[in-house]
PDB file of C-alpha atoms in Angstrom:
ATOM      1  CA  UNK A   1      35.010 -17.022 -46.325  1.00  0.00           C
ATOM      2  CA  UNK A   2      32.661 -14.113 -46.619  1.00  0.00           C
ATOM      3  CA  UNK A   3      29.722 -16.005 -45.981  1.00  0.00           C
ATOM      4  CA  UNK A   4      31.287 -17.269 -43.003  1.00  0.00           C
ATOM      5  CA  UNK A   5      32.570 -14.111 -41.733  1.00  0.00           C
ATOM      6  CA  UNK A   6      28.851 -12.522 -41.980  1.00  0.00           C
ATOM      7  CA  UNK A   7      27.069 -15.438 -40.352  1.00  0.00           C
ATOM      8  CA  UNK A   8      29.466 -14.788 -37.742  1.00  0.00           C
ATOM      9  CA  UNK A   9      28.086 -11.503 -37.530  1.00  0.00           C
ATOM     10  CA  UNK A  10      24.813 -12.194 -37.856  1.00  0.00           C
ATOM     11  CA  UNK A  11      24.625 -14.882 -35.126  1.00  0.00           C
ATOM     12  CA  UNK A  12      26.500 -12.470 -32.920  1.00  0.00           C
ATOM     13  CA  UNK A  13      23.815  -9.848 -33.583  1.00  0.00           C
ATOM     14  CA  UNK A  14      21.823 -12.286 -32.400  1.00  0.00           C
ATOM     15  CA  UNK A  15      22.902 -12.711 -29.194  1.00  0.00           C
ATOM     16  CA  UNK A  16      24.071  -9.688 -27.774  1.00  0.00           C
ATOM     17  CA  UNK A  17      19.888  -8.763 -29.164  1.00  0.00           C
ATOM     18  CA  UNK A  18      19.117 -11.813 -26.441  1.00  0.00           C
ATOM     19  CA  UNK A  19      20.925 -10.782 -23.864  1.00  0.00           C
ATOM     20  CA  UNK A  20      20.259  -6.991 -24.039  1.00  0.00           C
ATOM     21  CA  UNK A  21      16.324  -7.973 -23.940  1.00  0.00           C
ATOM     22  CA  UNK A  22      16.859 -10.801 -20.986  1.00  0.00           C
ATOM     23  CA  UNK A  23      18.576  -7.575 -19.064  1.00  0.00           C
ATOM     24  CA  UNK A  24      15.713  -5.247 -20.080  1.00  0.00           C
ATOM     25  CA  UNK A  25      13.339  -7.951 -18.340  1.00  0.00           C
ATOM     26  CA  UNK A  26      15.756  -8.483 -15.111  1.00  0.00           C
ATOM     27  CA  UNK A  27      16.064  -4.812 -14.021  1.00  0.00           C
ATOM     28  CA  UNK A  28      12.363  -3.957 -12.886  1.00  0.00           C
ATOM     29  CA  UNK A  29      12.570  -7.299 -11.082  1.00  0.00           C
ATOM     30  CA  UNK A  30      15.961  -6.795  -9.352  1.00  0.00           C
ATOM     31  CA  UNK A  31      15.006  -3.290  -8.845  1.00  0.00           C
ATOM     32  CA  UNK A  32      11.329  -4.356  -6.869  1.00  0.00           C
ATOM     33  CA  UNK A  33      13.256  -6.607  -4.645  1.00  0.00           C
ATOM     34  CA  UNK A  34      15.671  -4.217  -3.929  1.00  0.00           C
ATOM     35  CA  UNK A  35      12.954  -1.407  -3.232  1.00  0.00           C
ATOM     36  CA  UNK A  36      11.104  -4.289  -0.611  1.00  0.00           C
ATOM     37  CA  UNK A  37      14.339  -4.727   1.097  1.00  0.00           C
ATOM     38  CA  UNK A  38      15.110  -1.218   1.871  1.00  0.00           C
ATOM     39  CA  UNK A  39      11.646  -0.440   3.015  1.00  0.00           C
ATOM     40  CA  UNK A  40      11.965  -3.794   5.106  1.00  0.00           C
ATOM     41  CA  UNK A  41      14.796  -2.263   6.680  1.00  0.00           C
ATOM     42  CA  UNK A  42      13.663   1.006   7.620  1.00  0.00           C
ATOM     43  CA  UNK A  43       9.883   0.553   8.064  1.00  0.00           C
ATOM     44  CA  UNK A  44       7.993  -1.482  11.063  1.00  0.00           C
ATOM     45  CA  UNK A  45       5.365  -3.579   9.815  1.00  0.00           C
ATOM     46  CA  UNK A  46       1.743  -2.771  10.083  1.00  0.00           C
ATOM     47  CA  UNK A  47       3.189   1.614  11.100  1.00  0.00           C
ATOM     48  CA  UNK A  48       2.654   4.258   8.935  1.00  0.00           C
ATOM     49  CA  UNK A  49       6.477   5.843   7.977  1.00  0.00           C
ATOM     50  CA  UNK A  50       6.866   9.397   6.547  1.00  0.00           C
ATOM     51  CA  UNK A  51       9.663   9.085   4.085  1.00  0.00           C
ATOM     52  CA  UNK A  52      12.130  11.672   3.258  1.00  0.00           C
ATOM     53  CA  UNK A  53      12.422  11.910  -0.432  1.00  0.00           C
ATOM     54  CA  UNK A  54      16.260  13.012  -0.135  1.00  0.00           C
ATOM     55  CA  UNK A  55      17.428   9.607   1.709  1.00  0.00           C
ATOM     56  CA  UNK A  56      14.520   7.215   0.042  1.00  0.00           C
ATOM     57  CA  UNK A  57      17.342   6.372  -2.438  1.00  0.00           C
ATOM     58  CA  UNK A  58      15.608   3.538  -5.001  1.00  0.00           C
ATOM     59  CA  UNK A  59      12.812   2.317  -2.477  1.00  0.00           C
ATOM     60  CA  UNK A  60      10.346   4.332  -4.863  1.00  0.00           C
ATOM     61  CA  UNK A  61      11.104   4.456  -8.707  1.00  0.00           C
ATOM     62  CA  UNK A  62       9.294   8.061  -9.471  1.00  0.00           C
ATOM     63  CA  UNK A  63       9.306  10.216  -6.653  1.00  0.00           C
ATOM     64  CA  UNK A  64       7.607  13.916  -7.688  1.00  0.00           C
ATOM     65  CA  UNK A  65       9.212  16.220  -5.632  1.00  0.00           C
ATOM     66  CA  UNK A  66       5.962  17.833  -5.567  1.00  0.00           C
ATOM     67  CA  UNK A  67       4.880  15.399  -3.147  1.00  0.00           C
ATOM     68  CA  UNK A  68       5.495  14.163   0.388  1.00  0.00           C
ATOM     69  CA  UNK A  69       5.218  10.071   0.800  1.00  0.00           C
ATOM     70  CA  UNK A  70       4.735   8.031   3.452  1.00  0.00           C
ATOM     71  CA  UNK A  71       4.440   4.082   3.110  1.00  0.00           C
ATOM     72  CA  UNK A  72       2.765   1.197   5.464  1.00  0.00           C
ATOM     73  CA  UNK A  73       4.142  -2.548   4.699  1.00  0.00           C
ATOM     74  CA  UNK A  74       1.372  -5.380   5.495  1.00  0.00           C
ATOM     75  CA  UNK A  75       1.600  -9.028   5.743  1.00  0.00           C
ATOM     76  CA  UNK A  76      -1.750 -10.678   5.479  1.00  0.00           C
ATOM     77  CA  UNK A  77      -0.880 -14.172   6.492  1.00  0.00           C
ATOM     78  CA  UNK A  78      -3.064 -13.606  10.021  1.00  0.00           C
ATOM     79  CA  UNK A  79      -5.167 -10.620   9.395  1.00  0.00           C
ATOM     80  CA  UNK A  80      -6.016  -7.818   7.101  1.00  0.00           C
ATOM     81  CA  UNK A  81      -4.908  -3.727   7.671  1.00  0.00           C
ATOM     82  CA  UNK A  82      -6.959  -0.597   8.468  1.00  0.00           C
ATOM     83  CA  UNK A  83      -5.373   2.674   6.945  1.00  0.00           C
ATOM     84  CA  UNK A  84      -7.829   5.547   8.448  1.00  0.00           C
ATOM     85  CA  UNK A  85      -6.653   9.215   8.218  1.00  0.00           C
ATOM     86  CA  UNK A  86      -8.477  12.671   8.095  1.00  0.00           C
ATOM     87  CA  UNK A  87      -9.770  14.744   5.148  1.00  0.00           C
ATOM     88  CA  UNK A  88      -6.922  17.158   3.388  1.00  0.00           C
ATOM     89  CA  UNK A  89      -7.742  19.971   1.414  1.00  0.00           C
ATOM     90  CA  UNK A  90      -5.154  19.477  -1.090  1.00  0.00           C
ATOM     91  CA  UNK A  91      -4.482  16.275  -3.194  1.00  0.00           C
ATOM     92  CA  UNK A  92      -3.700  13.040  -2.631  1.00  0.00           C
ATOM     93  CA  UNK A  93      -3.068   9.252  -3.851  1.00  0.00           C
ATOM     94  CA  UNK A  94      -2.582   5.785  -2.324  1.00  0.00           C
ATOM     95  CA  UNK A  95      -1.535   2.994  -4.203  1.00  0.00           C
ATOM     96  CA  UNK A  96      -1.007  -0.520  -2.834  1.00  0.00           C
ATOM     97  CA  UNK A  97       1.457  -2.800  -3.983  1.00  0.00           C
ATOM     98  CA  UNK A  98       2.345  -6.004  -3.625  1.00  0.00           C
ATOM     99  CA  UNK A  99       5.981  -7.179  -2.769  1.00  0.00           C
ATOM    100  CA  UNK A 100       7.303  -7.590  -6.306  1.00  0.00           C
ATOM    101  CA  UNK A 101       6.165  -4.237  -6.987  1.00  0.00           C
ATOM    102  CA  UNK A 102       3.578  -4.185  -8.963  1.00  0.00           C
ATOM    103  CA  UNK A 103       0.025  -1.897  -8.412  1.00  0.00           C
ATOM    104  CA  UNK A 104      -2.749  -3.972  -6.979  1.00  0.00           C
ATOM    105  CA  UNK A 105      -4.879  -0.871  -6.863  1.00  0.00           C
ATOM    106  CA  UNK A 106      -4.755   2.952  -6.714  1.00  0.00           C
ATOM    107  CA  UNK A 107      -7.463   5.235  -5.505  1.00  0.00           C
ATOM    108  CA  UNK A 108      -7.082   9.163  -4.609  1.00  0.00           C
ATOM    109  CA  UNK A 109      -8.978  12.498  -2.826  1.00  0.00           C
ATOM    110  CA  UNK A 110     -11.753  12.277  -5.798  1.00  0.00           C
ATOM    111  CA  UNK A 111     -12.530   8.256  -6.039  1.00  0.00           C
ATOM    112  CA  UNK A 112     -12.080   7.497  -2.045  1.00  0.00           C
ATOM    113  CA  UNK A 113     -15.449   7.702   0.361  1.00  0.00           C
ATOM    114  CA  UNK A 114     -15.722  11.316   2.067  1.00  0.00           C
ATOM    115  CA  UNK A 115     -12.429  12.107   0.802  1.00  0.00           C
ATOM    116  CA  UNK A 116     -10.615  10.377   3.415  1.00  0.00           C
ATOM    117  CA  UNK A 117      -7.781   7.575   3.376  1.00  0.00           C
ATOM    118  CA  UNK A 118      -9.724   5.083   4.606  1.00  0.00           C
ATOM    119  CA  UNK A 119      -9.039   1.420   3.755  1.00  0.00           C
ATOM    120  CA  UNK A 120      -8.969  -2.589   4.672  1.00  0.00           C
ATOM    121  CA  UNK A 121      -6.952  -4.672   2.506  1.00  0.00           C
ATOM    122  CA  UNK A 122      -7.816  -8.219   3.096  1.00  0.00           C
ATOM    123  CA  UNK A 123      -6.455 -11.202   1.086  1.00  0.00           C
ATOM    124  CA  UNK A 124      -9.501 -13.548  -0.693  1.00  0.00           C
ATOM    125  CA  UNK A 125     -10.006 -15.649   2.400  1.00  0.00           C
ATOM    126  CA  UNK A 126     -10.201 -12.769   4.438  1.00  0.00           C
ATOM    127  CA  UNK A 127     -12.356 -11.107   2.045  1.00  0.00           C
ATOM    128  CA  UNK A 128     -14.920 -13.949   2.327  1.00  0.00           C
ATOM    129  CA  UNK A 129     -15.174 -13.809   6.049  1.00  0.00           C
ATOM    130  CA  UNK A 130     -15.880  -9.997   5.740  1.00  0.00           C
ATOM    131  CA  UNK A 131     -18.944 -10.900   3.594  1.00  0.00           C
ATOM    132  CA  UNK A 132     -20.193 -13.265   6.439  1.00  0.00           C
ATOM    133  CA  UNK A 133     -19.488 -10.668   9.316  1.00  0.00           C
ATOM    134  CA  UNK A 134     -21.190  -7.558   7.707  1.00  0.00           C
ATOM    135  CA  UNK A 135     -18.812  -4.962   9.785  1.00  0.00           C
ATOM    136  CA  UNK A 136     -19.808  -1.531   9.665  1.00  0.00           C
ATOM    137  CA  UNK A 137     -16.481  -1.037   7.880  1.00  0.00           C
ATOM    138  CA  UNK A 138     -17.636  -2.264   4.800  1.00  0.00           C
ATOM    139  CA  UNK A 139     -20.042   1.136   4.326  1.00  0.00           C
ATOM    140  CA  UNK A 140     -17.309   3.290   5.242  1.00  0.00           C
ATOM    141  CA  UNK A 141     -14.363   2.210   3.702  1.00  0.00           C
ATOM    142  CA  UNK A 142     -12.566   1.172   0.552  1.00  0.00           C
ATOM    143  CA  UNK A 143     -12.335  -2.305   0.541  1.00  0.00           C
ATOM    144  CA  UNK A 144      -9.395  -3.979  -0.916  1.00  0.00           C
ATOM    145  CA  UNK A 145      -9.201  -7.337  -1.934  1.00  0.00           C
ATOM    146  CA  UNK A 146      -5.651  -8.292  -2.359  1.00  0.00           C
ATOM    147  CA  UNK A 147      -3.762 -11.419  -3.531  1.00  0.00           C
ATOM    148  CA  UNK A 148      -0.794 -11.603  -2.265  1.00  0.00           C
ATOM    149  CA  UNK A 149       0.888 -12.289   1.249  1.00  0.00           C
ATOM    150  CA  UNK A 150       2.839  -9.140   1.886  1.00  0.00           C
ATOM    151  CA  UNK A 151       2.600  -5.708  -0.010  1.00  0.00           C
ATOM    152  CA  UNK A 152       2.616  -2.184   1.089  1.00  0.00           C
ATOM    153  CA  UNK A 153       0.467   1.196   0.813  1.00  0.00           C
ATOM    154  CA  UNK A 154       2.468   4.342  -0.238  1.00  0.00           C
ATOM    155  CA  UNK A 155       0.043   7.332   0.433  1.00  0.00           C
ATOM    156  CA  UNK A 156       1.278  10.858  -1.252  1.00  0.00           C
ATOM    157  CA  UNK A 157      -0.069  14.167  -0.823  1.00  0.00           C
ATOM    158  CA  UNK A 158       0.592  18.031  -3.052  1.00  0.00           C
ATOM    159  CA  UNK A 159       3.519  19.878  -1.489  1.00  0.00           C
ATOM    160  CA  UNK A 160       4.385  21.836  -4.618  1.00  0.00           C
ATOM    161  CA  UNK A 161       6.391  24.309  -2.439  1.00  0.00           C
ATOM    162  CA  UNK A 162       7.131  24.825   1.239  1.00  0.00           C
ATOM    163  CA  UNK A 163       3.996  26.607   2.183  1.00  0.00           C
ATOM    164  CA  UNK A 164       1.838  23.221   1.838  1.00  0.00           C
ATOM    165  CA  UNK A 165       4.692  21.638   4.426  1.00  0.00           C
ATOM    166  CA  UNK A 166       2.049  21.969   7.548  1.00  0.00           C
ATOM    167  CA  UNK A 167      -0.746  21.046   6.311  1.00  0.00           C
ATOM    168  CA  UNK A 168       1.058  17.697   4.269  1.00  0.00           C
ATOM    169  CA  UNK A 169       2.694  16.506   7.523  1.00  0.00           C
ATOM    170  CA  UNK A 170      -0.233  17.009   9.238  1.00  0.00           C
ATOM    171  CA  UNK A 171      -1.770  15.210   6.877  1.00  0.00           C
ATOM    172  CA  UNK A 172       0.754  12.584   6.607  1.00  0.00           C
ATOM    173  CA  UNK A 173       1.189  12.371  10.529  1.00  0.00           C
ATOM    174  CA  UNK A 174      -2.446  11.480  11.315  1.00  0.00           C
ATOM    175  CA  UNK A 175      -2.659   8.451   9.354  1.00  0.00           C
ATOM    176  CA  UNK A 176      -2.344   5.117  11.010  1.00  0.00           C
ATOM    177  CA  UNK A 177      -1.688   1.568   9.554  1.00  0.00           C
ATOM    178  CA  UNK A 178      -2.901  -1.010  12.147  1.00  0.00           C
ATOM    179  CA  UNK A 179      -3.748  -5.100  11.711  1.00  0.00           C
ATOM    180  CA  UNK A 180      -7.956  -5.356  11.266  1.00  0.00           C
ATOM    181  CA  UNK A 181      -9.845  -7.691  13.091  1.00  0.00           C
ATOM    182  CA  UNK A 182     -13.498  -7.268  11.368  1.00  0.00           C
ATOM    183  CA  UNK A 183     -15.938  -7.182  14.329  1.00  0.00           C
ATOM    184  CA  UNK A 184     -19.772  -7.324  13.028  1.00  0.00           C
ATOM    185  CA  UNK A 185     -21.968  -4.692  12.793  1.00  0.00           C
ATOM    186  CA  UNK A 186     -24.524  -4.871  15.604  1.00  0.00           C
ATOM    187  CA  UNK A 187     -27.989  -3.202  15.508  1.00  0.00           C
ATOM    188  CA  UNK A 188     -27.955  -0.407  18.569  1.00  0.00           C
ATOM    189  CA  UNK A 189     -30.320  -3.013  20.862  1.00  0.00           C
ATOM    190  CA  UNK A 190     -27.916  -5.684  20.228  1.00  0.00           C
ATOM    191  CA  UNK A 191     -24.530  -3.889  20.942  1.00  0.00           C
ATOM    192  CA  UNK A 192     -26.213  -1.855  24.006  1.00  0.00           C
ATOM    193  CA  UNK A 193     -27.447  -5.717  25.548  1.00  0.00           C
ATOM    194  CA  UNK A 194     -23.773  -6.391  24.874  1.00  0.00           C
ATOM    195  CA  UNK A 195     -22.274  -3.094  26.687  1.00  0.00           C
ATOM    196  CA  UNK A 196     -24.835  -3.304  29.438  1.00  0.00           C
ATOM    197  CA  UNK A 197     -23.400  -7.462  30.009  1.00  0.00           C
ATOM    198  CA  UNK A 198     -19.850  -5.925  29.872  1.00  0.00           C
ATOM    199  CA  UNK A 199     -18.780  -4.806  32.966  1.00  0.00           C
ATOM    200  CA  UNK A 200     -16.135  -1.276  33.099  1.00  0.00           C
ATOM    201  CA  UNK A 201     -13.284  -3.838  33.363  1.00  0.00           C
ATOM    202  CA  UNK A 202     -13.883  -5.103  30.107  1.00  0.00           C
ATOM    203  CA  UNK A 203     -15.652  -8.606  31.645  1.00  0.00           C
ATOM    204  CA  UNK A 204     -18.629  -9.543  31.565  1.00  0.00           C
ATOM    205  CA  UNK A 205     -21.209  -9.421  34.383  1.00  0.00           C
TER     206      UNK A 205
END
């Protein structure tokens, strides 16, 4: 009877030890699917969004209140995205996600080119046809190769206390989030033969 009564025990051990580590392993998925669909529904594709980090709720796990955010949602299906924004004297960090929520890559004010937000994410396909095309963007910027469909950019900067405010919605304000269409990088000859065939109406002569 003992015996019985402790395998009893044991096996239930066993499974409430199952199903506490099958919960441990649904929350962070739940909880990235739950993050996409709020920023879904209160961020434009392909538009940089300042968020307010007293009504962003879950849509980002570990906000520092030391920080302002601002987030840019991309679907790569058609074409890449262009993040471009100016130099801040304080610091800052992008990371790019995909739409599970997990970090395809992170760069910051040290590791970017010139200190400025500049990127293209492209997906692999993409990627090869920017290798063909040579566009002046690929000196410039950091390019991003991701692989996944849809994902999105959060972009924080310092704003320990409210004297940074200006200068980290400035900051925040003049980035943009646009669809990239690579255009190759023509030697000055070639691209003024092509201005001087281009009428001012934008057709050619």
């Amino acid at each position: 009877m003992k015996w019985r009564l402790l395998h009893t025990l044991l096996v239930g051990l066993v499974l409430a030890g199952i199903v506490h580590i099958v919960i441990i392993f649904l929350i962070p998925k739940y909880g990235t699917r739950d993050a996409w669909a709020f920023l879904s529904s209160r961020t434009d594709q392909f538009s940089f969004t300042r968020l307010d980090n007293n009504r962003s709720g879950n849509a980002i796990a570990e906000t520092d209140p030391f920080f302002a955010y601002g987030i840019c949602r991309f679907d790569l299906s058609e074409n890449g995205v262009i993040i471009q924004g100016q130099k801040s004297s304080t610091y800052w960090s992008a990371s790019v996600f995909n739409d599970s929520g997990t970090v395809l890559y992170s760069l910051n004010d040290r590791t970017a080119i010139d200190n400025l937000p500049y990127m293209v994410i492209v997906s692999p396909v993409q990627s090869l046809e920017l290798r063909e095309i040579q566009p002046a963007e690929l000196e410039t910027s950091v390019v991003i190769e991701a692989n996944t469909r849809r994902g999105y950019v959060i972009i924080r900067v310092l704003e320990p206390d409210s004297s940074y405010r200006d200068a980290s919605q400035k900051f925040l304000g003049g980035i943009s989030c646009r669809p990239y269409e690579p255009q190759p990088d023509l030697p000055p000859q070639d691209a003024a033969s092509e201005a001087d065939s281009t009428g001012e109406d934008g057709k050619s002569k």
